Amino acid sequence: APWRLMMSLTPSRGCLLDLPWEDILVPHILCHLPLQQLLRLQRVSKSFQSLIQLYLANMRCFDSSQIGPAIPRAAFVNLLKDNEVLQQLVLQNCSDWLTDRELLPVIGQNHHLHQIQLKGCAQLSRHALVAISLSCPNLRRLSLAHCEWVDSLSLRSLADHCKALEAVDLTACRQLKDEAICYLVQKCSRLKSLSLAVNANVGDVAVEEVAKCCPELEHLDLTGCLRVKNDSIRVLAEYCPKLRSLKVKHCHNVAESSLSILRSRGVELDVEPPLQRALVLLQDVVGFAPFINLQI
């Protein structure tokens, strides 16, 4: 369907280009085409090239997955060189080509960004996060999962300048310790979603500070945080009445004695109660589940 629409836009089919570009073509027609198709469309003629450049300059959301992970550096820079109105920037798993050199100019000229995803962008440095903190005061959602270059100093900069943050993903940011997490949540008390998963340096001190500073918290991911224990889970239950989901798989020091408080409130947990786990294992072994009253 997008290809047929593109073919219908050629000059031989009518005078579509005579329609107002900014009022009609950009917001009502081009926005429905995949980005990859738009890039092909600009090859039709010089007029279409100008039209697509206008679209790119006014694009609110850029998602690299619409083009593919192997986008050339020069192409990325060219696509966003005139854009100053981006609101969402999604650059997941672009470690093969994305460095500070390509990202910093885009961040520096876009001050309206409220969502940035950099999951798996391993070639960036702490300067990228500092640039984000200085240029994006309205940032709401930030994913830095598997970005091991994130350190305590750059996270402090983020906390000092982006206090409206509501969702932060710090999965596998292994340089971060309790102190850095505490500083973040003290400054960003509006957080509703936070992931500290796969971080062996995060323990009870950080989790308790998260609980006390973020009363609006709804989702917390502690998967694989081996230093987290029951005490901090109890504090979480006490201070976070809006908590809807908690992930504690592979947290070997977290037991049902603390989780049962949250379970009774209907909080979604990624670990089953001990009795139910035992029944599942028994079913796997012997091929049936005994009839046991789980309400006991």
Coordinates of C-alpha atoms in Angstrom, one line a residue:
A1 CA 0.0 0.0 0.0
P2 CA 2.7 2.6 0.8
W3 CA 4.4 1.8 -2.5
R4 CA 1.2 2.3 -4.5
L5 CA 0.7 5.6 -2.6
M6 CA 4.2 6.7 -3.5
M7 CA 3.6 5.9 -7.2
S8 CA 0.4 8.0 -7.1
L9 CA 2.5 11.0 -6.0
T10 CA 4.5 11.2 -9.2
P11 CA 4.0 14.3 -11.3
S12 CA 2.6 12.2 -14.2
R13 CA -0.4 11.4 -12.1
G14 CA -1.5 14.9 -11.3
C15 CA -0.5 18.1 -9.5
L16 CA -0.1 16.8 -6.0
L17 CA 2.9 19.0 -5.4
D18 CA 0.8 22.0 -6.0
L19 CA -1.0 21.3 -2.7
P20 CA 0.3 23.2 0.3
W21 CA 3.4 21.3 1.5
E22 CA 3.4 22.3 5.2
D23 CA -0.4 22.3 5.7
I24 CA -1.4 19.2 3.6
L25 CA 1.4 17.0 2.3
V26 CA 3.7 16.9 5.3
P27 CA 1.2 16.5 8.2
H28 CA -1.5 14.5 6.3
I29 CA 0.2 12.4 3.7
L30 CA 3.9 11.9 4.2
C31 CA 3.4 11.1 7.9
H32 CA 1.7 7.8 6.8
L33 CA 4.7 6.5 4.8
P34 CA 7.5 4.5 6.3
L35 CA 10.7 6.5 6.6
Q36 CA 12.6 4.1 4.3
Q37 CA 10.0 4.7 1.6
L38 CA 10.3 8.4 2.0
L39 CA 14.0 8.3 1.4
R40 CA 13.3 6.5 -1.8
L41 CA 10.7 9.0 -2.8
Q42 CA 13.1 11.9 -2.7
R43 CA 14.9 10.3 -5.7
V44 CA 11.9 10.9 -8.0
S45 CA 12.7 14.5 -8.7
K46 CA 14.3 17.6 -7.3
S47 CA 10.8 18.8 -6.2
F48 CA 10.2 15.6 -4.2
Q49 CA 13.7 15.9 -2.7
S50 CA 12.8 19.4 -1.4
L51 CA 9.5 18.1 -0.1
I52 CA 11.1 15.2 1.8
Q53 CA 13.8 17.6 3.2
L54 CA 11.0 19.8 4.5
Y55 CA 9.3 16.7 6.1
L56 CA 12.6 15.6 7.7
A57 CA 13.1 19.1 9.1
N58 CA 9.7 19.0 10.7
M59 CA 9.7 15.4 11.9
R60 CA 8.7 15.0 15.5
C61 CA 9.8 11.3 15.9
F62 CA 12.9 9.6 14.5
D63 CA 13.1 5.8 14.9
S64 CA 16.2 4.2 13.4
S65 CA 14.5 0.8 13.2
Q66 CA 12.4 2.2 10.3
I67 CA 15.5 2.3 8.2
G68 CA 17.5 -0.6 9.7
P69 CA 20.5 -1.1 12.0
A70 CA 23.1 -0.5 9.3
I71 CA 22.2 3.1 8.5
P72 CA 25.4 4.9 7.4
R73 CA 26.8 7.6 9.7
A74 CA 26.6 10.2 6.9
A75 CA 23.0 9.3 6.2
F76 CA 21.9 9.8 9.8
V77 CA 23.6 13.2 10.0
N78 CA 22.1 14.3 6.8
L79 CA 18.6 13.2 7.7
L80 CA 18.5 15.3 10.9
K81 CA 20.8 18.2 10.1
D82 CA 17.9 20.7 9.8
N83 CA 15.6 19.3 12.4
E84 CA 15.1 21.3 15.6
V85 CA 11.7 20.1 16.6
L86 CA 12.3 16.4 17.5
Q87 CA 10.3 15.1 20.4
Q88 CA 11.2 11.4 20.3
L89 CA 14.6 9.9 19.3
V90 CA 14.8 6.1 19.1
L91 CA 18.3 4.8 18.4
Q92 CA 18.3 1.3 19.8
N93 CA 21.1 -1.1 19.1
C94 CA 23.0 1.3 16.8
S95 CA 26.4 0.4 18.3
D96 CA 27.8 -0.4 14.8
W97 CA 27.8 3.2 13.7
L98 CA 26.6 5.7 16.4
T99 CA 29.2 7.7 18.3
D100 CA 29.2 11.0 20.1
R101 CA 30.3 12.7 16.9
E102 CA 26.9 11.8 15.2
L103 CA 24.7 12.1 18.2
L104 CA 25.8 15.3 20.0
P105 CA 24.9 17.7 17.1
V106 CA 21.4 16.3 17.0
I107 CA 20.9 16.5 20.8
G108 CA 22.4 20.1 20.8
Q109 CA 19.9 21.5 18.4
N110 CA 16.8 19.7 19.7
H111 CA 15.6 21.1 23.0
H112 CA 12.0 19.7 22.9
L113 CA 13.0 16.0 23.2
H114 CA 10.9 14.2 25.8
Q115 CA 11.8 10.7 24.9
I116 CA 15.2 9.2 24.1
Q117 CA 16.1 5.6 23.6
L118 CA 19.8 4.6 23.4
K119 CA 19.5 0.9 24.3
G120 CA 22.6 -0.9 23.3
C121 CA 24.4 2.1 21.9
A122 CA 27.8 1.0 23.2
Q123 CA 30.1 3.4 21.3
L124 CA 28.8 6.5 23.0
S125 CA 30.5 8.1 26.0
R126 CA 29.5 9.9 29.2
H127 CA 29.6 13.1 27.1
A128 CA 26.4 12.0 25.4
L129 CA 24.5 11.8 28.7
V130 CA 25.9 15.2 29.8
A131 CA 24.7 16.7 26.5
I132 CA 21.3 15.2 26.9
S133 CA 21.0 16.7 30.4
L134 CA 22.0 20.1 29.3
S135 CA 19.9 20.3 26.1
C136 CA 16.7 18.4 27.1
P137 CA 15.1 20.0 30.2
N138 CA 11.7 18.5 29.3
L139 CA 12.9 14.9 29.1
R140 CA 10.4 12.4 30.4
R141 CA 11.6 9.0 29.3
L142 CA 15.2 7.8 28.8
S143 CA 16.5 4.3 28.1
L144 CA 20.2 3.7 28.6
A145 CA 20.0 -0.1 28.9
H146 CA 23.3 -1.9 28.2
C147 CA 25.2 1.4 28.0
E148 CA 28.1 0.6 30.2
W149 CA 29.6 4.0 29.6
V150 CA 27.1 5.6 31.9
D151 CA 28.9 6.6 35.1
S152 CA 28.0 8.4 38.4
L153 CA 29.1 11.9 37.2
S154 CA 27.1 11.8 34.0
L155 CA 24.0 10.5 35.9
R156 CA 24.4 13.3 38.4
S157 CA 24.3 15.8 35.5
L158 CA 21.1 14.1 34.3
A159 CA 19.5 14.3 37.8
D160 CA 20.4 18.0 38.2
H161 CA 18.9 19.1 34.9
C162 CA 16.1 16.7 34.0
K163 CA 13.9 16.7 37.1
A164 CA 10.7 15.9 35.1
L165 CA 11.9 12.4 34.3
E166 CA 9.2 9.8 34.7
A167 CA 10.9 6.7 33.3
V168 CA 14.5 5.7 33.3
D169 CA 16.0 2.4 32.2
L170 CA 19.5 1.7 33.6
T171 CA 19.6 -2.0 32.9
A172 CA 23.2 -3.3 32.9
C173 CA 24.7 0.1 33.5
R174 CA 27.3 -1.7 35.6
Q175 CA 29.4 1.4 36.7
L176 CA 26.5 2.7 38.8
K177 CA 26.4 2.0 42.5
D178 CA 24.0 2.8 45.3
E179 CA 25.2 6.4 45.7
A180 CA 24.5 7.4 42.1
I181 CA 21.0 5.8 42.2
C182 CA 20.2 7.7 45.4
Y183 CA 21.2 11.0 43.9
L184 CA 19.1 10.4 40.9
V185 CA 15.9 9.6 42.8
Q186 CA 16.4 12.4 45.3
K187 CA 16.4 14.9 42.3
C188 CA 13.8 13.1 40.1
S189 CA 11.0 12.3 42.5
R190 CA 8.4 12.0 39.7
L191 CA 9.7 8.7 38.5
K192 CA 7.0 6.2 37.7
S193 CA 9.2 3.5 36.1
L194 CA 12.8 2.6 36.9
S195 CA 15.0 -0.4 35.9
L196 CA 18.1 -1.2 37.8
A197 CA 18.3 -4.7 36.4
V198 CA 21.5 -6.7 35.9
N199 CA 23.5 -4.6 38.3
A200 CA 25.4 -6.4 41.0
N201 CA 26.4 -3.1 42.6
V202 CA 22.8 -2.1 43.5
G203 CA 21.6 -3.0 46.9
D204 CA 19.2 -2.2 49.7
V205 CA 20.5 1.4 50.2
A206 CA 19.4 2.3 46.6
V207 CA 16.1 0.5 46.7
E208 CA 15.1 2.1 50.0
E209 CA 16.0 5.5 48.7
V210 CA 13.9 4.9 45.6
A211 CA 11.0 3.9 47.7
K212 CA 11.2 6.9 50.0
C213 CA 11.8 9.5 47.2
C214 CA 9.4 8.3 44.5
P215 CA 5.9 7.9 45.9
E216 CA 4.5 7.8 42.3
L217 CA 6.5 4.7 41.4
E218 CA 4.5 2.1 39.4
H219 CA 7.1 -0.2 37.9
L220 CA 10.5 -1.3 39.3
D221 CA 12.9 -3.8 37.7
L222 CA 15.5 -5.3 40.1
T223 CA 16.1 -8.5 38.0
G224 CA 19.5 -9.9 38.9
C225 CA 20.3 -7.4 41.6
L226 CA 22.0 -9.9 43.9
R227 CA 22.6 -7.5 46.8
V228 CA 18.9 -6.6 47.3
K229 CA 17.3 -8.2 50.3
N230 CA 14.0 -8.5 52.1
D231 CA 14.3 -5.3 54.2
S232 CA 14.3 -3.0 51.2
I233 CA 11.3 -4.8 49.6
R234 CA 9.4 -4.2 52.8
V235 CA 10.3 -0.5 52.6
L236 CA 9.1 -0.4 49.0
A237 CA 5.8 -1.9 50.1
E238 CA 5.4 0.8 52.8
Y239 CA 6.3 3.9 50.8
C240 CA 5.1 3.1 47.2
P241 CA 1.3 2.6 47.4
K242 CA 1.0 3.0 43.6
L243 CA 3.4 0.2 42.7
R244 CA 1.9 -2.0 40.0
S245 CA 4.8 -4.4 39.1
L246 CA 8.0 -5.5 40.6
K247 CA 10.6 -7.8 39.0
V248 CA 12.9 -9.6 41.4
K249 CA 13.8 -12.7 39.4
H250 CA 17.3 -14.0 40.3
C251 CA 17.4 -11.8 43.5
H252 CA 18.3 -14.8 45.6
N253 CA 18.1 -12.8 48.9
V254 CA 14.5 -11.8 48.4
A255 CA 12.0 -14.2 49.9
E256 CA 8.3 -14.7 50.0
S257 CA 8.1 -13.2 53.5
S258 CA 8.6 -9.7 52.0
L259 CA 6.9 -10.3 48.6
S260 CA 3.7 -11.5 50.2
I261 CA 2.9 -8.0 51.3
L262 CA 3.0 -6.7 47.8
R263 CA 1.3 -9.9 46.4
S264 CA -1.7 -9.3 48.7
R265 CA -2.1 -5.8 47.2
G266 CA -2.3 -7.2 43.7
V267 CA 1.2 -6.0 42.6
E268 CA 2.4 -8.0 39.6
L269 CA 5.5 -10.0 40.5
D270 CA 7.7 -12.1 38.2
V271 CA 8.2 -14.9 40.7
E272 CA 5.5 -17.3 41.8
P273 CA 4.7 -18.2 45.4
P274 CA 6.8 -21.1 46.7
L275 CA 3.9 -23.5 46.8
Q276 CA 2.8 -22.7 43.3
R277 CA 6.4 -23.1 42.1
A278 CA 6.6 -26.5 43.8
L279 CA 3.4 -27.6 42.1
V280 CA 4.7 -26.5 38.7
L281 CA 7.9 -28.5 39.2
L282 CA 5.9 -31.5 40.4
Q283 CA 3.7 -31.3 37.3
D284 CA 6.8 -31.2 35.1
V285 CA 8.3 -34.2 36.8
V286 CA 5.3 -36.5 37.1
G287 CA 3.0 -35.1 34.5
F288 CA 0.1 -34.0 36.7
A289 CA -0.8 -31.4 39.3
P290 CA -2.3 -32.6 42.6
F291 CA -5.5 -31.0 43.7
I292 CA -4.4 -28.8 46.6
N293 CA -6.4 -25.9 48.0
L294 CA -4.1 -22.9 47.3
Q295 CA -6.1 -20.7 49.6
I296 CA -4.9 -22.5 52.7

